[in-house]
Coordinates of C-alpha atoms and ligand atoms in Angstrom, one line a residue:
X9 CA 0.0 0.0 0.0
X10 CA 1.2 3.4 -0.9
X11 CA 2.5 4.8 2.8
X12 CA 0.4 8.1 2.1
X13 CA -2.8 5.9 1.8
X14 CA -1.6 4.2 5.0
X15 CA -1.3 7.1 6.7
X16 CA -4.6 7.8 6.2
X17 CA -6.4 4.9 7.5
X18 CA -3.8 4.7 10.5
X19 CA -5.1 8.8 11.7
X20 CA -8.8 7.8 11.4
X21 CA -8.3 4.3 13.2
X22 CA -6.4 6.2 15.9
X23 CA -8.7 9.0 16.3
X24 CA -11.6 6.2 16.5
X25 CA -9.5 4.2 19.3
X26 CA -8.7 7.2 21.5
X27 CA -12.7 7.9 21.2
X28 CA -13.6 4.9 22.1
X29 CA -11.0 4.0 24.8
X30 CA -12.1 7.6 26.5
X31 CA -15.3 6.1 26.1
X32 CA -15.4 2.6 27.5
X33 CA -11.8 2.4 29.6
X34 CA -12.5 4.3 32.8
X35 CA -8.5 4.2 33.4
X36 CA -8.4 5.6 30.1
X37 CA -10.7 8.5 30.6
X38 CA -8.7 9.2 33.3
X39 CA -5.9 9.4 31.9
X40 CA -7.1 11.6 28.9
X41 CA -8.2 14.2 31.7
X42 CA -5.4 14.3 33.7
X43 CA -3.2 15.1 30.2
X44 CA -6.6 17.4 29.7
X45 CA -6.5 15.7 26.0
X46 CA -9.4 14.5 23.9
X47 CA -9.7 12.5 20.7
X48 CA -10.8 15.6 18.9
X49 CA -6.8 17.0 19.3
X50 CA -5.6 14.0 17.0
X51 CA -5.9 15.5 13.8
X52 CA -2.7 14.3 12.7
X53 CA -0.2 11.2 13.1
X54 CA 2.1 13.1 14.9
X55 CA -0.4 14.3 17.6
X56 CA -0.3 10.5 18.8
X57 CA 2.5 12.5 21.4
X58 CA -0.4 13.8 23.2
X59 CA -1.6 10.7 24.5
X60 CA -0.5 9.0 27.7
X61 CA 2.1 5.9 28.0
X62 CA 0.8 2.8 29.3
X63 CA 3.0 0.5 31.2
X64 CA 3.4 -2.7 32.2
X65 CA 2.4 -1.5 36.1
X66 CA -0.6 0.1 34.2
X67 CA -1.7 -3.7 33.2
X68 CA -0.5 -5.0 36.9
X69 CA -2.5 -2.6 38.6
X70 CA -5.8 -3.0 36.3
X71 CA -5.6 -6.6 36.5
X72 CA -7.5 -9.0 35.5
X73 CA -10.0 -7.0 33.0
X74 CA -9.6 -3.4 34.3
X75 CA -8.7 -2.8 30.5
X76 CA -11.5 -4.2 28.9
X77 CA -13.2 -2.2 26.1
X78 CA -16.0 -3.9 24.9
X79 CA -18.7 -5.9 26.9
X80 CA -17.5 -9.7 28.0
X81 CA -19.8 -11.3 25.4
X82 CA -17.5 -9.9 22.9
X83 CA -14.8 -11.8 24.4
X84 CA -13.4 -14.6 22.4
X85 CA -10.5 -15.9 24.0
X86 CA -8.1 -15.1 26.7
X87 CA -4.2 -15.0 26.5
X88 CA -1.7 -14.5 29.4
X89 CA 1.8 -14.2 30.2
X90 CA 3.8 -13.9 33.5
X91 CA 6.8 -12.7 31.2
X92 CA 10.2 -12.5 33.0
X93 CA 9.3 -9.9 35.5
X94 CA 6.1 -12.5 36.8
X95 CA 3.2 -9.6 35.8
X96 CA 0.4 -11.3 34.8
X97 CA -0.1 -9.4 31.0
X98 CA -3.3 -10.4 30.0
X99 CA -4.8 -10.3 26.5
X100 CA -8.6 -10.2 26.1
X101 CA -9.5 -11.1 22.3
X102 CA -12.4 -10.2 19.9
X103 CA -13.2 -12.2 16.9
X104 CA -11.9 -8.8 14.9
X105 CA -8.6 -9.3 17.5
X106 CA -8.3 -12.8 16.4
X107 CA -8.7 -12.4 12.6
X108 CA -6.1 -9.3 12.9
X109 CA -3.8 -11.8 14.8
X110 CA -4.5 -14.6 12.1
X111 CA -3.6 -11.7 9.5
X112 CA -0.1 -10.3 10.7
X113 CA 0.7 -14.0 11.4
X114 CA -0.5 -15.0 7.6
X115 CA 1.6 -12.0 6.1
X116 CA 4.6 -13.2 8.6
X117 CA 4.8 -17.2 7.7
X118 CA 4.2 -15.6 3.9
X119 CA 7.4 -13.9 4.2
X120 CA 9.1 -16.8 5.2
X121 CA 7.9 -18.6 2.3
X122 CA 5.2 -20.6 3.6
X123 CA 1.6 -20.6 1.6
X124 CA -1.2 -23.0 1.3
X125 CA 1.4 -25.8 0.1
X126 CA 3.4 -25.7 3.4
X127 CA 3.4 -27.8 6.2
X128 CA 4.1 -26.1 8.9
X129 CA 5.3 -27.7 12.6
X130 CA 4.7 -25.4 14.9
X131 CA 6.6 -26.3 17.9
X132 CA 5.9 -22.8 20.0
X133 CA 3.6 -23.7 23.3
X134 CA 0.7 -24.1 23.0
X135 CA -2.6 -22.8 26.0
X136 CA -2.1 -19.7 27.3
X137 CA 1.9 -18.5 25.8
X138 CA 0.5 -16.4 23.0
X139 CA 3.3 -18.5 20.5
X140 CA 1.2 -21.3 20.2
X141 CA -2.1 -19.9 18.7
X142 CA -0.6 -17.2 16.9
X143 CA 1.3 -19.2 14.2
X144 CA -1.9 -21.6 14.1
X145 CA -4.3 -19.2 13.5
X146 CA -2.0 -17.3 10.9
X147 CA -0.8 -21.0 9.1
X148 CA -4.2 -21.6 9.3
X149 CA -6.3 -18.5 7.1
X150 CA -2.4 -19.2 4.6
X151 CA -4.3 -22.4 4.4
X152 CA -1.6 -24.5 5.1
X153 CA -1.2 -27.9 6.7
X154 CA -0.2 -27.4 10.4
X155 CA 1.4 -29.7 12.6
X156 CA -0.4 -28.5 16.2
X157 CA 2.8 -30.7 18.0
X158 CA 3.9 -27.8 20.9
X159 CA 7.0 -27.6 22.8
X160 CA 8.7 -30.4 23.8
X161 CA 8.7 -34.1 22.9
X162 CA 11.8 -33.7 20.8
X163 CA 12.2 -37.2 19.5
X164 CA 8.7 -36.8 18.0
X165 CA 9.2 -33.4 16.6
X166 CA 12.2 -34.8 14.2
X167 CA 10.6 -37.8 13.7
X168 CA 7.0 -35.6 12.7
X169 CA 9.4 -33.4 10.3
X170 CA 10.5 -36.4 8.7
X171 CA 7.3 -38.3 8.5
X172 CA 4.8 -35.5 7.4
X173 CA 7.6 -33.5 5.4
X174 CA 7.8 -30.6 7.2
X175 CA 8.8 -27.3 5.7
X176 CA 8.4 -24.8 8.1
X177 CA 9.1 -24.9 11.7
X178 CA 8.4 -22.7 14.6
X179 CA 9.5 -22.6 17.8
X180 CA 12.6 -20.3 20.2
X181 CA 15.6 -20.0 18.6
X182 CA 16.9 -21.7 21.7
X183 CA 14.8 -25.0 21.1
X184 CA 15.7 -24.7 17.9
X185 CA 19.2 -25.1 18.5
X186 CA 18.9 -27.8 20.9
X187 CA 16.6 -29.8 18.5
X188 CA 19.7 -30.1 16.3
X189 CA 22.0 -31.1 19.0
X190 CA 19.1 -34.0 19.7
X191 CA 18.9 -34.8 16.6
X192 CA 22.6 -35.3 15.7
X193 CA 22.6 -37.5 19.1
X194 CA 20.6 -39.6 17.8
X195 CA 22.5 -40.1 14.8
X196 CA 20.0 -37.9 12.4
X197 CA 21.4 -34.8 10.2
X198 CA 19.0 -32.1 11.0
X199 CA 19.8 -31.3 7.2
X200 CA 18.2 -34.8 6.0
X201 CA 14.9 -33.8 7.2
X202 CA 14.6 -31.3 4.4
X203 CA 12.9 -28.6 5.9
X204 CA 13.4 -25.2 4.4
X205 CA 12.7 -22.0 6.7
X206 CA 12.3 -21.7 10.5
X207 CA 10.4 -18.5 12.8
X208 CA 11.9 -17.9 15.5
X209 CA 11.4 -15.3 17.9
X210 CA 10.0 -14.8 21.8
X211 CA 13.7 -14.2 23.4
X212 CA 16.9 -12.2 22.5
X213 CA 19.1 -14.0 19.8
X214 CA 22.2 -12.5 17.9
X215 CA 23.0 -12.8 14.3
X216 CA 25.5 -15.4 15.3
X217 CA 22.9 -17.6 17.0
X218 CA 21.2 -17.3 13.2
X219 CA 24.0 -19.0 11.6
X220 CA 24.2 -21.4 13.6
X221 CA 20.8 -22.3 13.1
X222 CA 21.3 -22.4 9.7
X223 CA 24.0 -24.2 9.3
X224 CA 22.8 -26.8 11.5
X225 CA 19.5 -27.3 10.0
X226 CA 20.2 -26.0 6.1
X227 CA 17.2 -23.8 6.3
X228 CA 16.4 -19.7 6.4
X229 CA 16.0 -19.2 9.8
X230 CA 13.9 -15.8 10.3
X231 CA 12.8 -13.9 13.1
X232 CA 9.9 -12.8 14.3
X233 CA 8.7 -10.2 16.7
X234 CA 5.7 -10.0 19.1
X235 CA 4.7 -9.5 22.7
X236 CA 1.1 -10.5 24.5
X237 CA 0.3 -7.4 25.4
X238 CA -0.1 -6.3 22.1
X239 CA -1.2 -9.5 20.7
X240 CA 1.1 -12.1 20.6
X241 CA 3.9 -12.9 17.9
X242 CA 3.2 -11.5 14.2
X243 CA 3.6 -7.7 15.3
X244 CA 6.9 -7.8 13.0
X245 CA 8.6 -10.3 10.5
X246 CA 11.4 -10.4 8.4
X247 CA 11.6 -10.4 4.6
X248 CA 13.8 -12.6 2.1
X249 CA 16.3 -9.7 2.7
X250 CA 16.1 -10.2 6.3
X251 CA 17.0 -6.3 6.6
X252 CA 15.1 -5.2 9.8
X253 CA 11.4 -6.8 10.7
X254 CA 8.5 -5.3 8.9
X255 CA 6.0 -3.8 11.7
X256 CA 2.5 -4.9 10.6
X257 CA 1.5 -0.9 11.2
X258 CA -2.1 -0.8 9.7
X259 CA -3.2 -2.7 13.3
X260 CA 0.1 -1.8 15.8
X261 CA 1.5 1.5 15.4
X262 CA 5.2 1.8 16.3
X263 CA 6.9 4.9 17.8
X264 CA 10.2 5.4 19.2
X265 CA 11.0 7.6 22.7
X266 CA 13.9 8.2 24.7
X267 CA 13.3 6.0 27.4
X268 CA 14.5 8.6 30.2
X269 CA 12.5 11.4 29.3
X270 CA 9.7 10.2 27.1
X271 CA 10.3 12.0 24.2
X272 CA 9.8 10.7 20.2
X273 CA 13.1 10.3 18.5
X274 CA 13.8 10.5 15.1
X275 CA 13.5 7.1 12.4
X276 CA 17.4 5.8 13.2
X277 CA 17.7 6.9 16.9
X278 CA 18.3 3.5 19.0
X279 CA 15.0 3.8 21.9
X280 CA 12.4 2.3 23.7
X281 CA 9.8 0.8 20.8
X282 CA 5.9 1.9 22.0
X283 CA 3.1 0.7 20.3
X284 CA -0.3 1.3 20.0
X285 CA -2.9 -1.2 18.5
X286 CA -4.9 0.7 16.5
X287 CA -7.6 -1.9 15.6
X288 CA -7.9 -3.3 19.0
X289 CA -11.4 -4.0 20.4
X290 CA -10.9 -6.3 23.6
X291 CA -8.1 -4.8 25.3
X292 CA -6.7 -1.7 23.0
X293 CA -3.3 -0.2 24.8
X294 CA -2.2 3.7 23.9
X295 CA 1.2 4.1 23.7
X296 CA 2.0 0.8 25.2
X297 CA 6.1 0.6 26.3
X298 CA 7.5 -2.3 25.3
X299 CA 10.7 -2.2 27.0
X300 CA 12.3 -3.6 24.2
X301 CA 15.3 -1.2 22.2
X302 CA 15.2 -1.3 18.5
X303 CA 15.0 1.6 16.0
X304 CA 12.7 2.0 13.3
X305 CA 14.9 2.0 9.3
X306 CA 13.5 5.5 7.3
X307 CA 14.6 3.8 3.7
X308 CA 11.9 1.9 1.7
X309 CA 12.9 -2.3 1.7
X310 CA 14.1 -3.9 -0.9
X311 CA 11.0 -6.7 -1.2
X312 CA 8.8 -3.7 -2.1
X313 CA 6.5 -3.9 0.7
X314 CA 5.6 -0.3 2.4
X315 CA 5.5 -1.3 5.9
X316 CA 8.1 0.8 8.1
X317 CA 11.0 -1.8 9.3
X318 CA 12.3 -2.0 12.9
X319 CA 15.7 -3.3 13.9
X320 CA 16.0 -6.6 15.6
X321 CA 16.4 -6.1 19.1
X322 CA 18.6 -5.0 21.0
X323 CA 17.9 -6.0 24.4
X324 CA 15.2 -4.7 26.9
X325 CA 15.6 -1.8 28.9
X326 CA 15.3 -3.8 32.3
X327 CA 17.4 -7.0 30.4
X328 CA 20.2 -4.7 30.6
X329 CA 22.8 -5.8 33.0
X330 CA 24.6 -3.3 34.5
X331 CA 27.8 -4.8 36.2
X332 CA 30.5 -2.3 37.9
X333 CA 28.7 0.0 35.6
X334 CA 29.5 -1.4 32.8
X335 CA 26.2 -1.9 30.6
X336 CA 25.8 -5.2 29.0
X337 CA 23.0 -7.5 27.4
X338 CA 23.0 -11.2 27.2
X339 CA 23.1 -11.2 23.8
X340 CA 26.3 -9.3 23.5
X341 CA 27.7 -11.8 25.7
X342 CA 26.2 -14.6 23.3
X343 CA 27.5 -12.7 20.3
X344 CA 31.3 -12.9 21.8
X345 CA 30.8 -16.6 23.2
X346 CA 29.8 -18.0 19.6
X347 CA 33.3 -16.3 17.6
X348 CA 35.7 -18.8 19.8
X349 CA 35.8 -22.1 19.1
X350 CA 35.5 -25.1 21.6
X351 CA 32.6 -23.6 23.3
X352 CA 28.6 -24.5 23.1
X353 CA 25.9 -20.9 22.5
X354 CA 24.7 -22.4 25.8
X355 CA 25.4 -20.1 28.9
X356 CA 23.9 -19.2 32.3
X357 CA 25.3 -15.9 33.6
X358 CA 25.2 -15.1 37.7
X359 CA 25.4 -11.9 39.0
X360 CA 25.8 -11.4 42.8
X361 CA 26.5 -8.6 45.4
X362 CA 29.7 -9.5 46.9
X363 CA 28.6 -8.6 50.9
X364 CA 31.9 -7.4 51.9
X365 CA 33.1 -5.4 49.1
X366 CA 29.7 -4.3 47.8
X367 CA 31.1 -5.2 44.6
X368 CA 29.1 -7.0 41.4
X369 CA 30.7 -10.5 40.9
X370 CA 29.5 -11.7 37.4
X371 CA 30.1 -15.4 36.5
X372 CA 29.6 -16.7 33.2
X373 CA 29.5 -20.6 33.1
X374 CA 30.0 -21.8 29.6
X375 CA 29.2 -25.4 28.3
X376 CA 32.3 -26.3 26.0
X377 CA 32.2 -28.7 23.3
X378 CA 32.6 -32.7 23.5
X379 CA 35.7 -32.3 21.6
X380 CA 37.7 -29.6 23.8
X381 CA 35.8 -31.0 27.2
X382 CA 38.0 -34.3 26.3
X383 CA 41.1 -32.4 25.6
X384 CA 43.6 -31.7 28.3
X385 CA 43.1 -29.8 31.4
X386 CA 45.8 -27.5 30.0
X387 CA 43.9 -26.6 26.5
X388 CA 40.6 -26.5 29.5
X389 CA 42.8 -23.7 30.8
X390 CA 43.7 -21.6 28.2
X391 CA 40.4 -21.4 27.1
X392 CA 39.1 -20.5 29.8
X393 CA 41.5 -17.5 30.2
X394 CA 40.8 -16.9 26.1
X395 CA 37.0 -16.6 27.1
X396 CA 37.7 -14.2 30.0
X397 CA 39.7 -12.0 27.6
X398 CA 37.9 -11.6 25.2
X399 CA 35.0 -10.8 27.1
X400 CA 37.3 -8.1 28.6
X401 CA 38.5 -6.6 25.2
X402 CA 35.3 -6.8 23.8
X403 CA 32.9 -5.7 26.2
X404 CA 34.7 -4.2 29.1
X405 CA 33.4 -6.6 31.8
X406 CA 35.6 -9.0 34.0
X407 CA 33.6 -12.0 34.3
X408 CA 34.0 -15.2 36.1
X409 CA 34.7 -17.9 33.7
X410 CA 33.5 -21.6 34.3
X411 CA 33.8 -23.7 31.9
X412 CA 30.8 -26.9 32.1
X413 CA 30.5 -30.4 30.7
X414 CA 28.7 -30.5 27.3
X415 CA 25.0 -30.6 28.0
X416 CA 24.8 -29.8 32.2
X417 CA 23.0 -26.2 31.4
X418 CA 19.4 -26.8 31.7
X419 CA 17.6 -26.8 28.1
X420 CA 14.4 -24.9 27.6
X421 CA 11.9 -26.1 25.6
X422 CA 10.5 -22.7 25.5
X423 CA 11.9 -19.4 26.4
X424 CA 15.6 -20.0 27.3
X425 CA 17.1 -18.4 30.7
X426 CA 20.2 -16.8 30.2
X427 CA 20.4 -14.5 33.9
X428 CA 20.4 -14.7 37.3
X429 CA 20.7 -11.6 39.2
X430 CA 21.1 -12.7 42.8
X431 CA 21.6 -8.7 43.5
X432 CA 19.0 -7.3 46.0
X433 CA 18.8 -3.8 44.3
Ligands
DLL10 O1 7.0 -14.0 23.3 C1 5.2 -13.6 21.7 C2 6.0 -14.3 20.7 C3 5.7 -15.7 20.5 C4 6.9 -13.7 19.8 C5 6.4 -16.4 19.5 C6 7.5 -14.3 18.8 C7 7.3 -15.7 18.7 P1 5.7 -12.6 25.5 O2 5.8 -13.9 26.2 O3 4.7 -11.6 26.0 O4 5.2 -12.8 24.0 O5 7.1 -11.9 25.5 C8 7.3 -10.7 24.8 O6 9.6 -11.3 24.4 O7 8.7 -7.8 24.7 C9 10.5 -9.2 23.8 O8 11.3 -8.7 24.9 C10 10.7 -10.7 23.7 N1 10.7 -11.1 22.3 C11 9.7 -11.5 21.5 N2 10.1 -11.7 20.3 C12 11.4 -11.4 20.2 C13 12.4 -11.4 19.2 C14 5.9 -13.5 23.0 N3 12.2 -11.8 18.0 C15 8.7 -10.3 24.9 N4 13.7 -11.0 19.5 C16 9.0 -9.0 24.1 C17 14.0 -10.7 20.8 C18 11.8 -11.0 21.5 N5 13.1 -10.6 21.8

């Protein structure tokens, strides 16, 4: 669609929502009045500023349907997540909510190749993780065959791929991973299976973690963006060109602030992504702050579609480790760990107040591979020190380094965790 067409229909759905929200969301109308704004002030995109934020506090405090626009009859299905900070985010769904789910979730397994023909296995949980439904209701209006299996089970998911000829599978990059090392354990080339793309998403993973899905499995492994709150996954997708993920922006609107003072940056500024679902009927969010860092791309894409492009993440604004003061996300961490050889992209890191010194003491423990865990304890050694350096050169942190036995660090069918932060602050 042309972007000035777009524009268009994005104003009048926005004006709509803030007149309705005013009018149905108590919390809402609240809001509005203490900002003394009214849906009448939006007369263009840009007065979207005017509106208040919504956080995740916002959803805590108005739990369970304090957000609820429409009456419960209207409701057509309930999804929830505890997410990593344990508040309960809970999405109420119409049947419009569901079809504009099953739509950014069509458009997003589209991209990755996948139409009627494809069989897709979609290994994301299903009940109430949003993963689950999403890709079945978007494989679903593609008219594809889907392969309902869930997380877990692995055996059965490589031998369904191989069986029903699987050519898109869905499921954490993490699990994805770890399906391969199954699968090579049990003496089956993840590249026999001949599946062809993979959409991952749900947790932080670097451009390295990508190749090495990729190579392990021979396929295009793309990622997907989404969070419950707003819907579930499908908000964003990658391309073929795999340049930035397409933000479905005719139903979630994308903004980008300074996450300190709340102001909208510029298309290319690195901030805090807030969304607002501008088609929303059960539970519509203004301004909604993801906590997730990304910026939005200003140049057109390649694959000719119109839809504004977002960087893949870059962590979360309450992800972000801070040790000695030195700022760092897990995937930066990842990114350094998967460049030396010998080690496994499988890693716990600990952070802890030391009570004397009042000190941060970070330790990284590291699985290394069959081959170096057999090697001598002096090979062990060096590197162990290499590890230590170069996350020293690279990132500016001194980290305890532990090297573990091949496959000790627990494996996550779902959402892999990568931190804990034994720090009482
Ligand atoms: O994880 C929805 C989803 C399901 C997305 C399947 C993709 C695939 P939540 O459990 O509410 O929803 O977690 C949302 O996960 O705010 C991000 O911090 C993180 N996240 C989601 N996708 C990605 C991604 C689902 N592609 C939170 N890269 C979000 C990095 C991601 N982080």
């Amino acid at each position: 669609m042309n972007p000035e067409a777009r524009k268009a229909i994005q104003l009048a759905r926005l004006r709509n929502l803030a007149e309705k929200v005013y009018r149905a969301v108590p919390f809402y109308r609240k809001r509005f009045d203490e900002k003394g704004v009214k849906a009448a002030d939006i007369v263009s995109l840009q007065d979207i500023g005017k509106l208040p934020f919504t956080t995740k506090d916002d959803l805590r405090d108005t739990y369970p349907y304090g957000l609820l626009a429409v009456p419960h009859e209207e409701i057509k299905e309930i999804h929830m997540s505890s997410g990593t900070t344990g508040i309960p985010v809970v999405d109420a769904y119409t049947q419009r909510d569901l079809d504009d789910w099953a739509e950014g979730m069509a458009r997003t397994l589209n991209a990755a190749g996948a139409d009627r023909n494809a069989v897709v296995q979609n290994a994301y949980g299903y009940g109430l993780f949003t993963g689950g439904a999403g890709v079945h209701f978007g494989a679903a209006l593609l008219g594809a065959t889907v392969i309902p299996v869930s997380s877990g089970n692995t055996q059965k998911q490589l031998m369904l791929m191989r069986d029903f000829g699987t050519t898109l599978f869905t499921c954490t990059p993490s699990y994805a991973l770890y399906m391969a090392e199954q699968a090579k354990d049990m003496g089956i080339d993840p590249k026999s299976l001949g599946v062809c793309a993979g959409c991952f998403g749900a947790e932080p993973w670097s451009e390295n973690m990508r190749r090495e899905i990729e190579k392990n499995w021979g396929i295009k492994a793309y990622d997907i963006y989404g969070l419950t709150e707003i819907t579930g996954p499908g908000v964003a997708f990658e391309c073929e060109y795999q340049e930035g993920l397409h933000v479905n922006e005719d139903m979630w609107y994308p903004e980008i602030i300074d996450p300190e003072t709340g102001k909208v940056l510029p298309d290319g500024e690195k901030g805090e992504l807030v969304i607002t679902t501008i088609t929303k009927e059960g539970t519509p969010l203004i301004r909604y702050r993801t906590r997730d860092i990304t910026y939005i791309y200003s140049e057109p894409c390649k694959c000719g579609r119109t839809t504004r492009r977002i960087h893949r993440l870059f962590g979360r604004t309450d992800d972000l480790l801070i040790i000695r003061g030195v700022n760092v996300f897990p995937s930066q961490i990842e990114n350094a760990l998967i460049e030396i050889q010998g080690v496994e992209p499988n890693y716990l890191i600990i952070v802890d107040r030391n009570p004397e010194t009042h000190l941060d003491e970070a330790e990284l423990q590291v699985e290394v591979s069959a081959e170096s865990f057999s090697d001598e304890t002096r090979n062990l050694e060096n590197l162990r020190t290499l590890i230590g350096a170069t996350l020293k050169s690279k990132l500016g942190i001194n980290m305890k380094i532990k090297l573990v036995e091949p496959k000790t660090i627990e494996r996550s069918t779902g959402k892999a965790k990568r931190v804990i932060d034994k720090r009482k602050i």
